[in-house]
């Protein structure tokens, strides 16, 4: 093989180093990681630093494609262990020569560099890059493989780069390039493993691109939660799902038993570990969160902290925590390690748990300490720690952990520990366990020492249970006696009481006053109110905005609140799921279906069990309306029938009525008059059942649903006059309780019916509420009410609202006959080729002769021969076919 004179390696080896990798077929260009101007990554130097398996090379490939599309020269270099400084400078020279199509670039370095020192070669290269005046992007992959001298040379390059050079370096976390000064002064952006993890919406996009409709959003979300966004784990899981006959069943098997991804990936990782490291990981796998000192106490290893740090750098199974020095093991690896832990002798298991107790208890982690004490057989200590911690855990939203203790604790222990009983009663309030919460409260009130403060707190508990039971009138009866002067000294309980008062005001139909009362609630001194309680207040305010139809305000409030709750409580925590469902209803109204689907993905089952009735209704209604917009009417009907079934299961008749009313809306869109009448009869049958909640608040909540269904049934029968009266009755209640969205929808339907009756005032009425809808951010309200109303509203507004440029509705596809194959592969804009050379290259992909290319470009054949000669030289090709292949490899053809 030919060698460059004075080089340390062959020309062929250097050519392989500067050849960019193949772009993955299913690569998703993540918007938040775009490297264009004005973004967070708009820096002269970008350092991508993460363990193996985090997609560093794929990200560089994405950025390479971006920069090529922007016309930059992108030089690629894959670092190797033998790249001492002189060889590094040669590789850099050849990388720019190949990328820019300039055969003379780097002549001195490649053919006469033997006399240059370590940094002189880099200096020559920098000067030549500056002299080209090209926009050059240098990408160095696997820089951790470079020897120490070359790392210093690379740092020198980054510090002395000319203005037309941008450098992107990918390396592992244990590689120190000594560029802390560049980072501190904002000249270098660092992309770490937390940034590289896939977010849920990115996983959903990846799954849609790869499987289309074969894998639903819930299954994709479960994959995301299983892999925690780890790119390599996600890729392996997707490969397994792709080969499975039933993707949903395969993902279920992964979640419960680990499945092939864990066996293939985690098994290999664990098998390659040093036996001492594997034993260490097995013994600390019982800890949910890892700290060096805690691991030292449990595993009895003095070097535990250093071992953790080394393994965190070497293996991708650790996830850094926002709590400073704390780590945790990835779910896939933790499950495998805990299986190994279960094989240890029983006595050793108990000893390991017992060692964790004092360390955790001394540092205030009482809940975790209680769990380890119970597993260590120290029952009395476990119950004592549980009593001290679980009430506080409830007030911080960790209700699932509290409920688990109900199964562990003997009844006698509960009677001895009233505070523990109180914590469990609070935790049981939500969802289907509200009756059980009431029984725990009754059990508590008969204990000695039940004073007025305890009775007031118990009233807070059972009134909350009434809310989850969808009995607003019972909630009012329980809340109102304590409304004005609750005998509570605890600021935390006062905040909870204020939240309940705000909710009570909202039920009365005054959302603005509800917000005011919540905002005027007493605050704990020193800002010690738990975030969970404060976020409940924000949730009630957001609900009041949704009640009014002010979805823009609800979106702005809920988005940061949800992010904070999810970070502390987890994605599938009951409260987090309710926040997400409320936000999903708001973003759907703003016509962002993909975001709404992502918010609800793999969460519907949690809402069914533990969600507020109103949130449960919004969840199903949002998903059903998305299905209708996508043309999946059968899926929408299935969802609405499921809502009815949940209403039966949880004994929530309002949900059954809401389900039937929404089905009337769905069938009225198609003018199915008889089906609508039958559904209205079913609504009347539910309202005639015995045992329904009594009281004006509940009746007022279901009255508009029935009247709206009657109005829509009349529209389905095209009985336009007959629709006006029930719609007017429904609107009267909507205005009385200030439900703004419902009011806008009903007025829109009334205007639609009036227009069909020939009333001239109909257009003015629609214009008025259309203006309100725009102000509130309600972009879907008329389309969701009735498609013909949506079409008429767009005609009145004089614009095709929410229509793509092609004129198709969102979610539709062009007709097959409208799809055309591209005549040729378009060339990527790049300064490596002139515009005419790019045009010739694009035509060359069609296997045209020089004469045919000349005719297509309307130039002479000699001109084409000249361009072809330049293409052969720039792309180092010996045939026309090679020109096309080299252009593909270099990213010059899309």
mmCIF file with all atom_site columns, C-alpha atoms in Angstrom, residues 183-268:
data_model
loop_
_atom_site.group_PDB
_atom_site.id
_atom_site.type_symbol
_atom_site.label_atom_id
_atom_site.label_alt_id
_atom_site.label_comp_id
_atom_site.label_asym_id
_atom_site.label_entity_id
_atom_site.label_seq_id
_atom_site.pdbx_PDB_ins_code
_atom_site.Cartn_x
_atom_site.Cartn_y
_atom_site.Cartn_z
_atom_site.occupancy
_atom_site.B_iso_or_equiv
_atom_site.pdbx_formal_charge
_atom_site.auth_seq_id
_atom_site.auth_comp_id
_atom_site.auth_asym_id
_atom_site.auth_atom_id
_atom_site.pdbx_PDB_model_num
ATOM 1  C CA . UNK A 1 183 ? -16.260 25.731  29.294 1.00 0.00 ? 183 UNK A CA 1
ATOM 2  C CA . UNK A 1 184 ? -16.126 28.369  32.035 1.00 0.00 ? 184 UNK A CA 1
ATOM 3  C CA . UNK A 1 185 ? -15.992 31.245  29.546 1.00 0.00 ? 185 UNK A CA 1
ATOM 4  C CA . UNK A 1 186 ? -18.896 29.901  27.467 1.00 0.00 ? 186 UNK A CA 1
ATOM 5  C CA . UNK A 1 187 ? -16.718 28.969  24.487 1.00 0.00 ? 187 UNK A CA 1
ATOM 6  C CA . UNK A 1 188 ? -17.521 25.266  24.825 1.00 0.00 ? 188 UNK A CA 1
ATOM 7  C CA . UNK A 1 189 ? -20.927 23.615  25.265 1.00 0.00 ? 189 UNK A CA 1
ATOM 8  C CA . UNK A 1 190 ? -20.948 20.265  27.053 1.00 0.00 ? 190 UNK A CA 1
ATOM 9  C CA . UNK A 1 191 ? -23.507 17.618  26.092 1.00 0.00 ? 191 UNK A CA 1
ATOM 10 C CA . UNK A 1 192 ? -23.652 14.919  28.775 1.00 0.00 ? 192 UNK A CA 1
ATOM 11 C CA . UNK A 1 193 ? -25.514 11.661  29.248 1.00 0.00 ? 193 UNK A CA 1
ATOM 12 C CA . UNK A 1 194 ? -28.581 13.336  30.761 1.00 0.00 ? 194 UNK A CA 1
ATOM 13 C CA . UNK A 1 195 ? -28.958 15.418  27.595 1.00 0.00 ? 195 UNK A CA 1
ATOM 14 C CA . UNK A 1 196 ? -28.323 12.436  25.336 1.00 0.00 ? 196 UNK A CA 1
ATOM 15 C CA . UNK A 1 197 ? -31.063 10.335  26.927 1.00 0.00 ? 197 UNK A CA 1
ATOM 16 C CA . UNK A 1 198 ? -34.155 10.153  24.771 1.00 0.00 ? 198 UNK A CA 1
ATOM 17 C CA . UNK A 1 199 ? -37.143 12.040  26.062 1.00 0.00 ? 199 UNK A CA 1
ATOM 18 C CA . UNK A 1 200 ? -40.548 10.428  25.823 1.00 0.00 ? 200 UNK A CA 1
ATOM 19 C CA . UNK A 1 201 ? -41.690 12.479  22.835 1.00 0.00 ? 201 UNK A CA 1
ATOM 20 C CA . UNK A 1 202 ? -38.465 11.551  21.005 1.00 0.00 ? 202 UNK A CA 1
ATOM 21 C CA . UNK A 1 203 ? -39.010 7.870   21.729 1.00 0.00 ? 203 UNK A CA 1
ATOM 22 C CA . UNK A 1 204 ? -42.565 8.143   20.408 1.00 0.00 ? 204 UNK A CA 1
ATOM 23 C CA . UNK A 1 205 ? -41.270 9.827   17.245 1.00 0.00 ? 205 UNK A CA 1
ATOM 24 C CA . UNK A 1 206 ? -38.643 7.110   16.809 1.00 0.00 ? 206 UNK A CA 1
ATOM 25 C CA . UNK A 1 207 ? -41.207 4.334   17.259 1.00 0.00 ? 207 UNK A CA 1
ATOM 26 C CA . UNK A 1 208 ? -43.650 5.987   14.821 1.00 0.00 ? 208 UNK A CA 1
ATOM 27 C CA . UNK A 1 209 ? -40.902 6.358   12.224 1.00 0.00 ? 209 UNK A CA 1
ATOM 28 C CA . UNK A 1 210 ? -39.908 2.719   12.591 1.00 0.00 ? 210 UNK A CA 1
ATOM 29 C CA . UNK A 1 211 ? -43.222 0.921   13.120 1.00 0.00 ? 211 UNK A CA 1
ATOM 30 C CA . UNK A 1 212 ? -45.924 3.368   11.956 1.00 0.00 ? 212 UNK A CA 1
ATOM 31 C CA . UNK A 1 213 ? -49.229 2.188   13.475 1.00 0.00 ? 213 UNK A CA 1
ATOM 32 C CA . UNK A 1 214 ? -47.977 -1.296  14.427 1.00 0.00 ? 214 UNK A CA 1
ATOM 33 C CA . UNK A 1 215 ? -46.875 -0.128  17.881 1.00 0.00 ? 215 UNK A CA 1
ATOM 34 C CA . UNK A 1 216 ? -49.209 2.160   19.830 1.00 0.00 ? 216 UNK A CA 1
ATOM 35 C CA . UNK A 1 217 ? -48.193 5.074   22.028 1.00 0.00 ? 217 UNK A CA 1
ATOM 36 C CA . UNK A 1 218 ? -48.756 3.188   25.294 1.00 0.00 ? 218 UNK A CA 1
ATOM 37 C CA . UNK A 1 219 ? -46.391 0.412   24.221 1.00 0.00 ? 219 UNK A CA 1
ATOM 38 C CA . UNK A 1 220 ? -43.808 2.949   23.068 1.00 0.00 ? 220 UNK A CA 1
ATOM 39 C CA . UNK A 1 221 ? -44.067 4.771   26.405 1.00 0.00 ? 221 UNK A CA 1
ATOM 40 C CA . UNK A 1 222 ? -43.550 1.496   28.287 1.00 0.00 ? 222 UNK A CA 1
ATOM 41 C CA . UNK A 1 223 ? -40.424 0.884   26.229 1.00 0.00 ? 223 UNK A CA 1
ATOM 42 C CA . UNK A 1 224 ? -39.215 4.342   27.132 1.00 0.00 ? 224 UNK A CA 1
ATOM 43 C CA . UNK A 1 225 ? -39.834 3.809   30.835 1.00 0.00 ? 225 UNK A CA 1
ATOM 44 C CA . UNK A 1 226 ? -38.193 0.393   30.710 1.00 0.00 ? 226 UNK A CA 1
ATOM 45 C CA . UNK A 1 227 ? -35.018 1.719   29.081 1.00 0.00 ? 227 UNK A CA 1
ATOM 46 C CA . UNK A 1 228 ? -35.210 5.145   30.793 1.00 0.00 ? 228 UNK A CA 1
ATOM 47 C CA . UNK A 1 229 ? -34.273 6.790   27.513 1.00 0.00 ? 229 UNK A CA 1
ATOM 48 C CA . UNK A 1 230 ? -30.908 4.992   27.320 1.00 0.00 ? 230 UNK A CA 1
ATOM 49 C CA . UNK A 1 231 ? -30.178 5.071   23.552 1.00 0.00 ? 231 UNK A CA 1
ATOM 50 C CA . UNK A 1 232 ? -28.456 1.686   23.336 1.00 0.00 ? 232 UNK A CA 1
ATOM 51 C CA . UNK A 1 233 ? -31.020 -0.057  25.524 1.00 0.00 ? 233 UNK A CA 1
ATOM 52 C CA . UNK A 1 234 ? -33.813 1.516   23.510 1.00 0.00 ? 234 UNK A CA 1
ATOM 53 C CA . UNK A 1 235 ? -32.234 0.392   20.237 1.00 0.00 ? 235 UNK A CA 1
ATOM 54 C CA . UNK A 1 236 ? -31.898 -3.196  21.444 1.00 0.00 ? 236 UNK A CA 1
ATOM 55 C CA . UNK A 1 237 ? -35.468 -3.214  22.735 1.00 0.00 ? 237 UNK A CA 1
ATOM 56 C CA . UNK A 1 238 ? -36.775 -1.905  19.409 1.00 0.00 ? 238 UNK A CA 1
ATOM 57 C CA . UNK A 1 239 ? -34.858 -4.608  17.563 1.00 0.00 ? 239 UNK A CA 1
ATOM 58 C CA . UNK A 1 240 ? -36.522 -7.281  19.706 1.00 0.00 ? 240 UNK A CA 1
ATOM 59 C CA . UNK A 1 241 ? -39.967 -5.707  19.248 1.00 0.00 ? 241 UNK A CA 1
ATOM 60 C CA . UNK A 1 242 ? -39.434 -5.533  15.484 1.00 0.00 ? 242 UNK A CA 1
ATOM 61 C CA . UNK A 1 243 ? -39.012 -9.305  15.351 1.00 0.00 ? 243 UNK A CA 1
ATOM 62 C CA . UNK A 1 244 ? -41.941 -10.082 17.669 1.00 0.00 ? 244 UNK A CA 1
ATOM 63 C CA . UNK A 1 245 ? -45.318 -11.231 16.393 1.00 0.00 ? 245 UNK A CA 1
ATOM 64 C CA . UNK A 1 246 ? -47.093 -9.328  19.189 1.00 0.00 ? 246 UNK A CA 1
ATOM 65 C CA . UNK A 1 247 ? -45.168 -6.136  20.109 1.00 0.00 ? 247 UNK A CA 1
ATOM 66 C CA . UNK A 1 248 ? -47.399 -5.328  23.101 1.00 0.00 ? 248 UNK A CA 1
ATOM 67 C CA . UNK A 1 249 ? -46.924 -8.814  24.610 1.00 0.00 ? 249 UNK A CA 1
ATOM 68 C CA . UNK A 1 250 ? -43.183 -8.631  24.019 1.00 0.00 ? 250 UNK A CA 1
ATOM 69 C CA . UNK A 1 251 ? -42.918 -5.296  25.826 1.00 0.00 ? 251 UNK A CA 1
ATOM 70 C CA . UNK A 1 252 ? -45.028 -6.685  28.676 1.00 0.00 ? 252 UNK A CA 1
ATOM 71 C CA . UNK A 1 253 ? -42.605 -9.615  28.939 1.00 0.00 ? 253 UNK A CA 1
ATOM 72 C CA . UNK A 1 254 ? -39.679 -7.200  29.046 1.00 0.00 ? 254 UNK A CA 1
ATOM 73 C CA . UNK A 1 255 ? -41.293 -5.175  31.819 1.00 0.00 ? 255 UNK A CA 1
ATOM 74 C CA . UNK A 1 256 ? -42.086 -8.184  34.004 1.00 0.00 ? 256 UNK A CA 1
ATOM 75 C CA . UNK A 1 257 ? -39.258 -10.634 33.277 1.00 0.00 ? 257 UNK A CA 1
ATOM 76 C CA . UNK A 1 258 ? -36.560 -8.538  31.616 1.00 0.00 ? 258 UNK A CA 1
ATOM 77 C CA . UNK A 1 259 ? -36.704 -10.374 28.309 1.00 0.00 ? 259 UNK A CA 1
ATOM 78 C CA . UNK A 1 260 ? -34.119 -10.434 25.553 1.00 0.00 ? 260 UNK A CA 1
ATOM 79 C CA . UNK A 1 261 ? -32.799 -6.857  25.835 1.00 0.00 ? 261 UNK A CA 1
ATOM 80 C CA . UNK A 1 262 ? -31.748 -7.428  29.428 1.00 0.00 ? 262 UNK A CA 1
ATOM 81 C CA . UNK A 1 263 ? -30.330 -10.867 28.658 1.00 0.00 ? 263 UNK A CA 1
ATOM 82 C CA . UNK A 1 264 ? -28.408 -9.560  25.648 1.00 0.00 ? 264 UNK A CA 1
ATOM 83 C CA . UNK A 1 265 ? -27.220 -6.236  26.993 1.00 0.00 ? 265 UNK A CA 1
ATOM 84 C CA . UNK A 1 266 ? -27.144 -6.380  30.784 1.00 0.00 ? 266 UNK A CA 1
ATOM 85 C CA . UNK A 1 267 ? -26.010 -9.996  30.774 1.00 0.00 ? 267 UNK A CA 1
ATOM 86 C CA . UNK A 1 268 ? -23.041 -9.098  28.588 1.00 0.00 ? 268 UNK A CA 1
#
